[in-house]
Structure formats: structure tokens, C-alpha cells
Amino acid sequence: KVKYCGAVIVAAGSASRMEGIDKVMAPLLGEPMIVHTVRAFENADVIREIVVVTREDLIGTVTELTKPFSKVRAVVVGGKDRPESVKNGILALSKKVKLAAIQDGARPLVSVQVIDRTVRAAHSYGAAAPAVPVKDTVKQVKGGVVIATPDRSTLQAVQTPQVFDVDLLTGALYKAEQEKTAITDDCSAVENMGFTVKIVAGDERNMKVTTPIDL
């Protein structure tokens, strides 16, 4: 039996690269993107409750949109950056939660299978994330010139949900905040504490909407 897992869906960003399109509410097949993301977690048996973190101006709208989903426990306001938004979401989960699954609101095509795989791996390892092999050759660039070409076979593009023991993640985010460490994803906060993250197979379709062309 998998430990009690709560999901935190983070949809609080300003979507600065979306050229004025509101990412959270962007229509996909006639429904706002956030609805698709929440539905995937509603349909995943390993997820027991859901908290959605969004911008203050969207609280009413998102609360209304997520009413049909029985697992949604709260819709809360995000913080000044992603780590603070994640922390706000974790605080709104119930005391029963042992594992926290952190999901980008802008990954509406996440499958129940990816959610299930990642939660089960976190149950065993304490920290897990889905990833896919990088297809492009990646260059490390500084000042407009190539300084290194990492071996592509060792590189993977990490997706969400990233799932952690809830106490481990809370401690990691607190440490990153104290030390002012730049965190691009939740795994980096945990890695920063010297903790190993287990990688499971992600899905090419589990893409993140970042620019208008992604829609």
C-alpha cells in the first residue's frame, strides 16, 4: 500500500514568456489548462488529496473550476517565487500526508501512469521524478560562445510531478531559503541537502507550456 500522498499543483507564475496569454486559464479543448492538470491527479488512485496554488486574482475562478473535483482540498495564494508557492501548498495539505507530489500547473498532459510510477518510486526511495532522455545536443554557453558539450547520454530532461517525503521536502525548501540557493525545481532543493532523487520514465507528451507556440 502506497503512503498517503497529497498533490500540490503550482499555477501561480506570471507566465512572463507567454506574451500576454494567461497560462493558467489558456483554453485547451474548450477547458482552461489548469482543469486538465487537476483532472489527471483527481483520476490517479495514488493521489488522496489536492491543493492548487495560484495567483491572488485567480483564487475565485480556480476555486469555481475545481469544485467538481472531490480531492481538491484547498486553493491557496502563491508566494513571491516557486519555492514559496510550493511551501504555501504543502502547508495547506492535511496532517495525514506523508508524500507530497509537486506538479507544474502548466503540464496539462501528465498521465495517470507517470503520476503512479513517480509516487510509487518516492514511496520506496523518499524522492523521485520523471524524466526523458534529451534529444538535442546541449551546449554549455558563456558570453555567446560554447565552453563545453556535455555527454548527451548522461542528460535527461526532468518533468513533474516530483514526489518527496513531505518532511524531507519541507526541510530542503527551508534550507534553500536560509542559504538563498537558487532553485529551478524541487529536486534541486533536495539534492542541495545531499539527498538522492530516483528517476523514473517520464513521457514525451508531458510537456510544459512555456511559450505561446507550446499551446
PDB file of C-alpha atoms in Angstrom:
ATOM      1  CA  LYS A   1       0.000   0.000   0.000  1.00  0.00           C
ATOM      2  CA  VAL A   2       1.399   3.376  -1.037  1.00  0.00           C
ATOM      3  CA  LYS A   3       1.900   6.042   1.635  1.00  0.00           C
ATOM      4  CA  TYR A   4      -0.763   8.746   1.832  1.00  0.00           C
ATOM      5  CA  CYS A   5       0.110  11.186  -0.964  1.00  0.00           C
ATOM      6  CA  GLY A   6      -1.118  14.752  -1.456  1.00  0.00           C
ATOM      7  CA  ALA A   7      -0.554  16.757  -4.637  1.00  0.00           C
ATOM      8  CA  VAL A   8       0.413  20.421  -4.807  1.00  0.00           C
ATOM      9  CA  ILE A   9      -0.344  21.871  -8.245  1.00  0.00           C
ATOM     10  CA  VAL A  10       1.627  25.089  -8.712  1.00  0.00           C
ATOM     11  CA  ALA A  11      -0.084  27.558 -11.050  1.00  0.00           C
ATOM     12  CA  ALA A  12       0.955  30.882  -9.559  1.00  0.00           C
ATOM     13  CA  GLY A  13       3.511  32.180 -12.065  1.00  0.00           C
ATOM     14  CA  SER A  14       3.223  35.399 -14.027  1.00  0.00           C
ATOM     15  CA  ALA A  15       3.889  33.490 -17.305  1.00  0.00           C
ATOM     16  CA  SER A  16       6.377  36.133 -18.437  1.00  0.00           C
ATOM     17  CA  ARG A  17       7.227  34.250 -21.666  1.00  0.00           C
ATOM     18  CA  MET A  18       3.595  33.838 -22.760  1.00  0.00           C
ATOM     19  CA  GLU A  19       3.254  37.237 -24.499  1.00  0.00           C
ATOM     20  CA  GLY A  20       0.209  38.237 -22.505  1.00  0.00           C
ATOM     21  CA  ILE A  21      -1.608  34.868 -22.623  1.00  0.00           C
ATOM     22  CA  ASP A  22      -2.751  33.794 -19.161  1.00  0.00           C
ATOM     23  CA  LYS A  23      -1.207  30.346 -18.968  1.00  0.00           C
ATOM     24  CA  VAL A  24      -3.367  29.017 -16.114  1.00  0.00           C
ATOM     25  CA  MET A  25      -6.576  29.873 -17.959  1.00  0.00           C
ATOM     26  CA  ALA A  26      -5.358  29.233 -21.535  1.00  0.00           C
ATOM     27  CA  PRO A  27      -8.051  27.198 -23.326  1.00  0.00           C
ATOM     28  CA  LEU A  28      -7.236  23.598 -24.280  1.00  0.00           C
ATOM     29  CA  LEU A  29     -10.033  21.666 -25.971  1.00  0.00           C
ATOM     30  CA  GLY A  30     -12.525  24.154 -24.568  1.00  0.00           C
ATOM     31  CA  GLU A  31     -11.347  23.993 -20.951  1.00  0.00           C
ATOM     32  CA  PRO A  32      -8.785  26.085 -19.065  1.00  0.00           C
ATOM     33  CA  MET A  33      -5.405  24.379 -18.895  1.00  0.00           C
ATOM     34  CA  ILE A  34      -5.475  24.108 -15.078  1.00  0.00           C
ATOM     35  CA  VAL A  35      -8.599  21.921 -15.271  1.00  0.00           C
ATOM     36  CA  HIS A  36      -6.766  19.301 -17.362  1.00  0.00           C
ATOM     37  CA  THR A  37      -3.878  19.233 -14.896  1.00  0.00           C
ATOM     38  CA  VAL A  38      -6.147  18.853 -11.849  1.00  0.00           C
ATOM     39  CA  ARG A  39      -8.195  16.137 -13.563  1.00  0.00           C
ATOM     40  CA  ALA A  40      -5.128  13.934 -14.078  1.00  0.00           C
ATOM     41  CA  PHE A  41      -4.445  13.977 -10.320  1.00  0.00           C
ATOM     42  CA  GLU A  42      -8.143  13.505  -9.481  1.00  0.00           C
ATOM     43  CA  ASN A  43      -8.050  10.347 -11.636  1.00  0.00           C
ATOM     44  CA  ALA A  44      -4.833   8.936 -10.133  1.00  0.00           C
ATOM     45  CA  ASP A  45      -5.625   6.418  -7.370  1.00  0.00           C
ATOM     46  CA  VAL A  46      -2.308   7.046  -5.573  1.00  0.00           C
ATOM     47  CA  ILE A  47      -3.273  10.717  -5.004  1.00  0.00           C
ATOM     48  CA  ARG A  48      -5.531  11.217  -1.986  1.00  0.00           C
ATOM     49  CA  GLU A  49      -5.891  14.989  -1.852  1.00  0.00           C
ATOM     50  CA  ILE A  50      -5.006  18.040  -3.961  1.00  0.00           C
ATOM     51  CA  VAL A  51      -4.063  21.647  -3.212  1.00  0.00           C
ATOM     52  CA  VAL A  52      -3.918  24.181  -6.050  1.00  0.00           C
ATOM     53  CA  VAL A  53      -1.609  27.183  -5.656  1.00  0.00           C
ATOM     54  CA  THR A  54      -2.471  30.147  -7.858  1.00  0.00           C
ATOM     55  CA  ARG A  55      -2.294  33.939  -8.165  1.00  0.00           C
ATOM     56  CA  GLU A  56      -4.419  36.065  -5.898  1.00  0.00           C
ATOM     57  CA  ASP A  57      -6.503  37.399  -8.808  1.00  0.00           C
ATOM     58  CA  LEU A  58      -7.420  33.833  -9.855  1.00  0.00           C
ATOM     59  CA  ILE A  59      -8.406  32.372  -6.473  1.00  0.00           C
ATOM     60  CA  GLY A  60     -12.155  32.765  -7.093  1.00  0.00           C
ATOM     61  CA  THR A  61     -12.019  31.452 -10.656  1.00  0.00           C
ATOM     62  CA  VAL A  62      -9.824  28.453  -9.847  1.00  0.00           C
ATOM     63  CA  THR A  63     -11.931  27.604  -6.763  1.00  0.00           C
ATOM     64  CA  GLU A  64     -15.027  27.558  -9.006  1.00  0.00           C
ATOM     65  CA  LEU A  65     -13.323  25.495 -11.742  1.00  0.00           C
ATOM     66  CA  THR A  66     -12.059  22.857  -9.305  1.00  0.00           C
ATOM     67  CA  LYS A  67     -15.402  22.391  -7.464  1.00  0.00           C
ATOM     68  CA  PRO A  68     -16.252  19.233  -9.487  1.00  0.00           C
ATOM     69  CA  PHE A  69     -13.072  17.506  -8.227  1.00  0.00           C
ATOM     70  CA  SER A  70     -13.642  15.763  -4.894  1.00  0.00           C
ATOM     71  CA  LYS A  71      -9.948  15.517  -3.980  1.00  0.00           C
ATOM     72  CA  VAL A  72      -9.311  19.281  -4.125  1.00  0.00           C
ATOM     73  CA  ARG A  73      -8.900  20.325  -0.516  1.00  0.00           C
ATOM     74  CA  ALA A  74      -7.858  23.966  -0.933  1.00  0.00           C
ATOM     75  CA  VAL A  75      -6.953  26.685  -3.426  1.00  0.00           C
ATOM     76  CA  VAL A  76      -4.286  28.943  -1.951  1.00  0.00           C
ATOM     77  CA  VAL A  77      -2.295  32.020  -2.987  1.00  0.00           C
ATOM     78  CA  GLY A  78       1.253  31.558  -4.259  1.00  0.00           C
ATOM     79  CA  GLY A  79       4.345  33.285  -2.919  1.00  0.00           C
ATOM     80  CA  LYS A  80       6.961  35.591  -4.411  1.00  0.00           C
ATOM     81  CA  ASP A  81       8.724  32.671  -6.128  1.00  0.00           C
ATOM     82  CA  ARG A  82       8.229  28.981  -6.846  1.00  0.00           C
ATOM     83  CA  PRO A  83       9.751  27.606  -3.601  1.00  0.00           C
ATOM     84  CA  GLU A  84       7.489  29.867  -1.540  1.00  0.00           C
ATOM     85  CA  SER A  85       4.458  28.824  -3.609  1.00  0.00           C
ATOM     86  CA  VAL A  86       5.316  25.150  -3.050  1.00  0.00           C
ATOM     87  CA  LYS A  87       5.672  25.812   0.689  1.00  0.00           C
ATOM     88  CA  ASN A  88       2.260  27.530   0.790  1.00  0.00           C
ATOM     89  CA  GLY A  89       0.786  24.490  -0.938  1.00  0.00           C
ATOM     90  CA  ILE A  90       2.399  21.995   1.444  1.00  0.00           C
ATOM     91  CA  LEU A  91       1.085  23.940   4.443  1.00  0.00           C
ATOM     92  CA  ALA A  92      -2.458  23.537   3.094  1.00  0.00           C
ATOM     93  CA  LEU A  93      -2.198  19.726   2.866  1.00  0.00           C
ATOM     94  CA  SER A  94      -3.705  17.672   5.680  1.00  0.00           C
ATOM     95  CA  LYS A  95      -1.607  16.223   8.513  1.00  0.00           C
ATOM     96  CA  LYS A  96      -2.171  12.734   7.055  1.00  0.00           C
ATOM     97  CA  VAL A  97       0.103  13.463   4.085  1.00  0.00           C
ATOM     98  CA  LYS A  98       3.387  11.505   4.077  1.00  0.00           C
ATOM     99  CA  LEU A  99       4.341  12.099   0.409  1.00  0.00           C
ATOM    100  CA  ALA A 100       3.947  15.381  -1.473  1.00  0.00           C
ATOM    101  CA  ALA A 101       3.673  15.345  -5.288  1.00  0.00           C
ATOM    102  CA  ILE A 102       4.619  18.749  -6.708  1.00  0.00           C
ATOM    103  CA  GLN A 103       3.220  19.407 -10.186  1.00  0.00           C
ATOM    104  CA  ASP A 104       3.570  22.280 -12.655  1.00  0.00           C
ATOM    105  CA  GLY A 105       0.103  23.607 -13.450  1.00  0.00           C
ATOM    106  CA  ALA A 106       1.465  24.153 -16.973  1.00  0.00           C
ATOM    107  CA  ARG A 107       1.876  20.406 -17.636  1.00  0.00           C
ATOM    108  CA  PRO A 108      -1.742  19.570 -18.513  1.00  0.00           C
ATOM    109  CA  LEU A 109      -0.923  16.356 -20.410  1.00  0.00           C
ATOM    110  CA  VAL A 110       0.565  14.458 -17.469  1.00  0.00           C
ATOM    111  CA  SER A 111      -0.734  10.884 -17.464  1.00  0.00           C
ATOM    112  CA  VAL A 112      -2.078   8.835 -14.567  1.00  0.00           C
ATOM    113  CA  GLN A 113       0.694   6.315 -15.397  1.00  0.00           C
ATOM    114  CA  VAL A 114       3.506   8.866 -14.890  1.00  0.00           C
ATOM    115  CA  ILE A 115       1.899  10.056 -11.634  1.00  0.00           C
ATOM    116  CA  ASP A 116       1.554   6.466 -10.412  1.00  0.00           C
ATOM    117  CA  ARG A 117       5.144   5.497 -11.311  1.00  0.00           C
ATOM    118  CA  THR A 118       6.645   8.542  -9.629  1.00  0.00           C
ATOM    119  CA  VAL A 119       4.602   8.266  -6.424  1.00  0.00           C
ATOM    120  CA  ARG A 120       5.486   4.563  -6.079  1.00  0.00           C
ATOM    121  CA  ALA A 121       9.190   5.318  -6.547  1.00  0.00           C
ATOM    122  CA  ALA A 122       9.014   8.083  -3.915  1.00  0.00           C
ATOM    123  CA  HIS A 123       7.278   5.634  -1.565  1.00  0.00           C
ATOM    124  CA  SER A 124      10.376   3.408  -1.841  1.00  0.00           C
ATOM    125  CA  TYR A 125      13.165   5.987  -2.189  1.00  0.00           C
ATOM    126  CA  GLY A 126      11.886   9.161  -0.464  1.00  0.00           C
ATOM    127  CA  ALA A 127      12.363  11.328  -3.559  1.00  0.00           C
ATOM    128  CA  ALA A 128      11.501  10.656  -7.220  1.00  0.00           C
ATOM    129  CA  ALA A 129      10.947  12.485 -10.501  1.00  0.00           C
ATOM    130  CA  PRO A 130      10.008  11.533 -14.071  1.00  0.00           C
ATOM    131  CA  ALA A 131      12.471  12.369 -16.849  1.00  0.00           C
ATOM    132  CA  VAL A 132      13.025  11.769 -20.566  1.00  0.00           C
ATOM    133  CA  PRO A 133      16.336  11.489 -22.423  1.00  0.00           C
ATOM    134  CA  VAL A 134      17.456  14.735 -24.060  1.00  0.00           C
ATOM    135  CA  LYS A 135      17.150  14.558 -27.872  1.00  0.00           C
ATOM    136  CA  ASP A 136      19.180  17.638 -28.790  1.00  0.00           C
ATOM    137  CA  THR A 137      22.881  18.051 -28.274  1.00  0.00           C
ATOM    138  CA  VAL A 138      23.181  20.503 -25.396  1.00  0.00           C
ATOM    139  CA  LYS A 139      25.941  23.107 -25.295  1.00  0.00           C
ATOM    140  CA  GLN A 140      27.158  24.920 -22.226  1.00  0.00           C
ATOM    141  CA  VAL A 141      27.461  28.540 -23.345  1.00  0.00           C
ATOM    142  CA  LYS A 142      29.038  31.569 -21.688  1.00  0.00           C
ATOM    143  CA  GLY A 143      29.327  35.035 -23.231  1.00  0.00           C
ATOM    144  CA  GLY A 144      27.884  33.752 -26.520  1.00  0.00           C
ATOM    145  CA  VAL A 145      30.474  31.015 -27.081  1.00  0.00           C
ATOM    146  CA  VAL A 146      30.473  27.273 -26.432  1.00  0.00           C
ATOM    147  CA  ILE A 147      32.546  26.311 -23.406  1.00  0.00           C
ATOM    148  CA  ALA A 148      31.533  22.636 -23.137  1.00  0.00           C
ATOM    149  CA  THR A 149      29.441  19.896 -24.715  1.00  0.00           C
ATOM    150  CA  PRO A 150      28.133  17.537 -22.020  1.00  0.00           C
ATOM    151  CA  ASP A 151      27.754  13.867 -22.980  1.00  0.00           C
ATOM    152  CA  ARG A 152      24.138  13.646 -24.137  1.00  0.00           C
ATOM    153  CA  SER A 153      23.776  10.030 -22.940  1.00  0.00           C
ATOM    154  CA  THR A 154      24.040  11.251 -19.326  1.00  0.00           C
ATOM    155  CA  LEU A 155      21.460  14.041 -19.717  1.00  0.00           C
ATOM    156  CA  GLN A 156      17.748  13.802 -19.005  1.00  0.00           C
ATOM    157  CA  ALA A 157      15.046  16.458 -19.057  1.00  0.00           C
ATOM    158  CA  VAL A 158      13.162  16.350 -15.769  1.00  0.00           C
ATOM    159  CA  GLN A 159       9.384  16.705 -15.657  1.00  0.00           C
ATOM    160  CA  THR A 160       6.785  16.822 -12.877  1.00  0.00           C
ATOM    161  CA  PRO A 161       5.265  15.529 -10.639  1.00  0.00           C
ATOM    162  CA  GLN A 162       8.325  15.478  -8.419  1.00  0.00           C
ATOM    163  CA  VAL A 163       7.375  13.473  -5.344  1.00  0.00           C
ATOM    164  CA  PHE A 164       9.038  13.572  -1.931  1.00  0.00           C
ATOM    165  CA  ASP A 165       8.745  12.561   1.658  1.00  0.00           C
ATOM    166  CA  VAL A 166       6.902  15.654   2.909  1.00  0.00           C
ATOM    167  CA  ASP A 167       9.255  16.328   5.839  1.00  0.00           C
ATOM    168  CA  LEU A 168      12.309  15.973   3.602  1.00  0.00           C
ATOM    169  CA  LEU A 169      10.943  18.500   1.089  1.00  0.00           C
ATOM    170  CA  THR A 170       9.852  20.971   3.786  1.00  0.00           C
ATOM    171  CA  GLY A 171      13.336  20.857   5.333  1.00  0.00           C
ATOM    172  CA  ALA A 172      15.011  21.192   1.926  1.00  0.00           C
ATOM    173  CA  LEU A 173      12.961  24.256   0.942  1.00  0.00           C
ATOM    174  CA  TYR A 174      13.662  25.857   4.319  1.00  0.00           C
ATOM    175  CA  LYS A 175      17.416  25.246   3.938  1.00  0.00           C
ATOM    176  CA  ALA A 176      17.421  26.672   0.381  1.00  0.00           C
ATOM    177  CA  GLU A 177      15.584  29.753   1.637  1.00  0.00           C
ATOM    178  CA  GLN A 178      18.027  30.278   4.539  1.00  0.00           C
ATOM    179  CA  GLU A 179      21.042  29.903   2.235  1.00  0.00           C
ATOM    180  CA  LYS A 180      19.417  31.842  -0.635  1.00  0.00           C
ATOM    181  CA  THR A 181      20.146  28.952  -3.027  1.00  0.00           C
ATOM    182  CA  ALA A 182      18.605  29.385  -6.498  1.00  0.00           C
ATOM    183  CA  ILE A 183      16.098  26.560  -7.002  1.00  0.00           C
ATOM    184  CA  THR A 184      14.812  25.798 -10.517  1.00  0.00           C
ATOM    185  CA  ASP A 185      12.900  22.688  -9.471  1.00  0.00           C
ATOM    186  CA  ASP A 186      12.018  20.927  -6.236  1.00  0.00           C
ATOM    187  CA  CYS A 187      14.580  18.171  -6.804  1.00  0.00           C
ATOM    188  CA  SER A 188      17.395  20.716  -6.661  1.00  0.00           C
ATOM    189  CA  ALA A 189      16.322  21.718  -3.131  1.00  0.00           C
ATOM    190  CA  VAL A 190      16.515  18.069  -2.058  1.00  0.00           C
ATOM    191  CA  GLU A 191      19.801  17.442  -3.941  1.00  0.00           C
ATOM    192  CA  ASN A 192      21.189  20.508  -2.168  1.00  0.00           C
ATOM    193  CA  MET A 193      20.787  18.538   1.089  1.00  0.00           C
ATOM    194  CA  GLY A 194      22.837  15.672  -0.342  1.00  0.00           C
ATOM    195  CA  PHE A 195      19.767  13.508  -0.921  1.00  0.00           C
ATOM    196  CA  THR A 196      19.484  11.214  -3.967  1.00  0.00           C
ATOM    197  CA  VAL A 197      16.493  11.524  -6.294  1.00  0.00           C
ATOM    198  CA  LYS A 198      15.265   8.379  -8.061  1.00  0.00           C
ATOM    199  CA  ILE A 199      14.466   8.932 -11.761  1.00  0.00           C
ATOM    200  CA  VAL A 200      11.545   7.106 -13.403  1.00  0.00           C
ATOM    201  CA  ALA A 201      10.417   7.074 -17.034  1.00  0.00           C
ATOM    202  CA  GLY A 202       8.636  10.286 -17.941  1.00  0.00           C
ATOM    203  CA  ASP A 203       6.563  10.802 -21.076  1.00  0.00           C
ATOM    204  CA  GLU A 204       7.368  12.860 -24.199  1.00  0.00           C
ATOM    205  CA  ARG A 205       3.768  14.144 -24.118  1.00  0.00           C
ATOM    206  CA  ASN A 206       4.135  15.504 -20.577  1.00  0.00           C
ATOM    207  CA  MET A 207       5.362  18.829 -21.949  1.00  0.00           C
ATOM    208  CA  LYS A 208       5.401  22.165 -20.167  1.00  0.00           C
ATOM    209  CA  VAL A 209       3.598  25.107 -21.704  1.00  0.00           C
ATOM    210  CA  THR A 210       6.139  27.919 -21.522  1.00  0.00           C
ATOM    211  CA  THR A 211       5.710  29.953 -24.716  1.00  0.00           C
ATOM    212  CA  PRO A 212       2.664  30.599 -26.972  1.00  0.00           C
ATOM    213  CA  ILE A 213       3.916  28.055 -29.544  1.00  0.00           C
ATOM    214  CA  ASP A 214       3.571  25.266 -26.936  1.00  0.00           C
ATOM    215  CA  LEU A 215      -0.197  25.799 -26.903  1.00  0.00           C
TER     216      LEU A 215
END
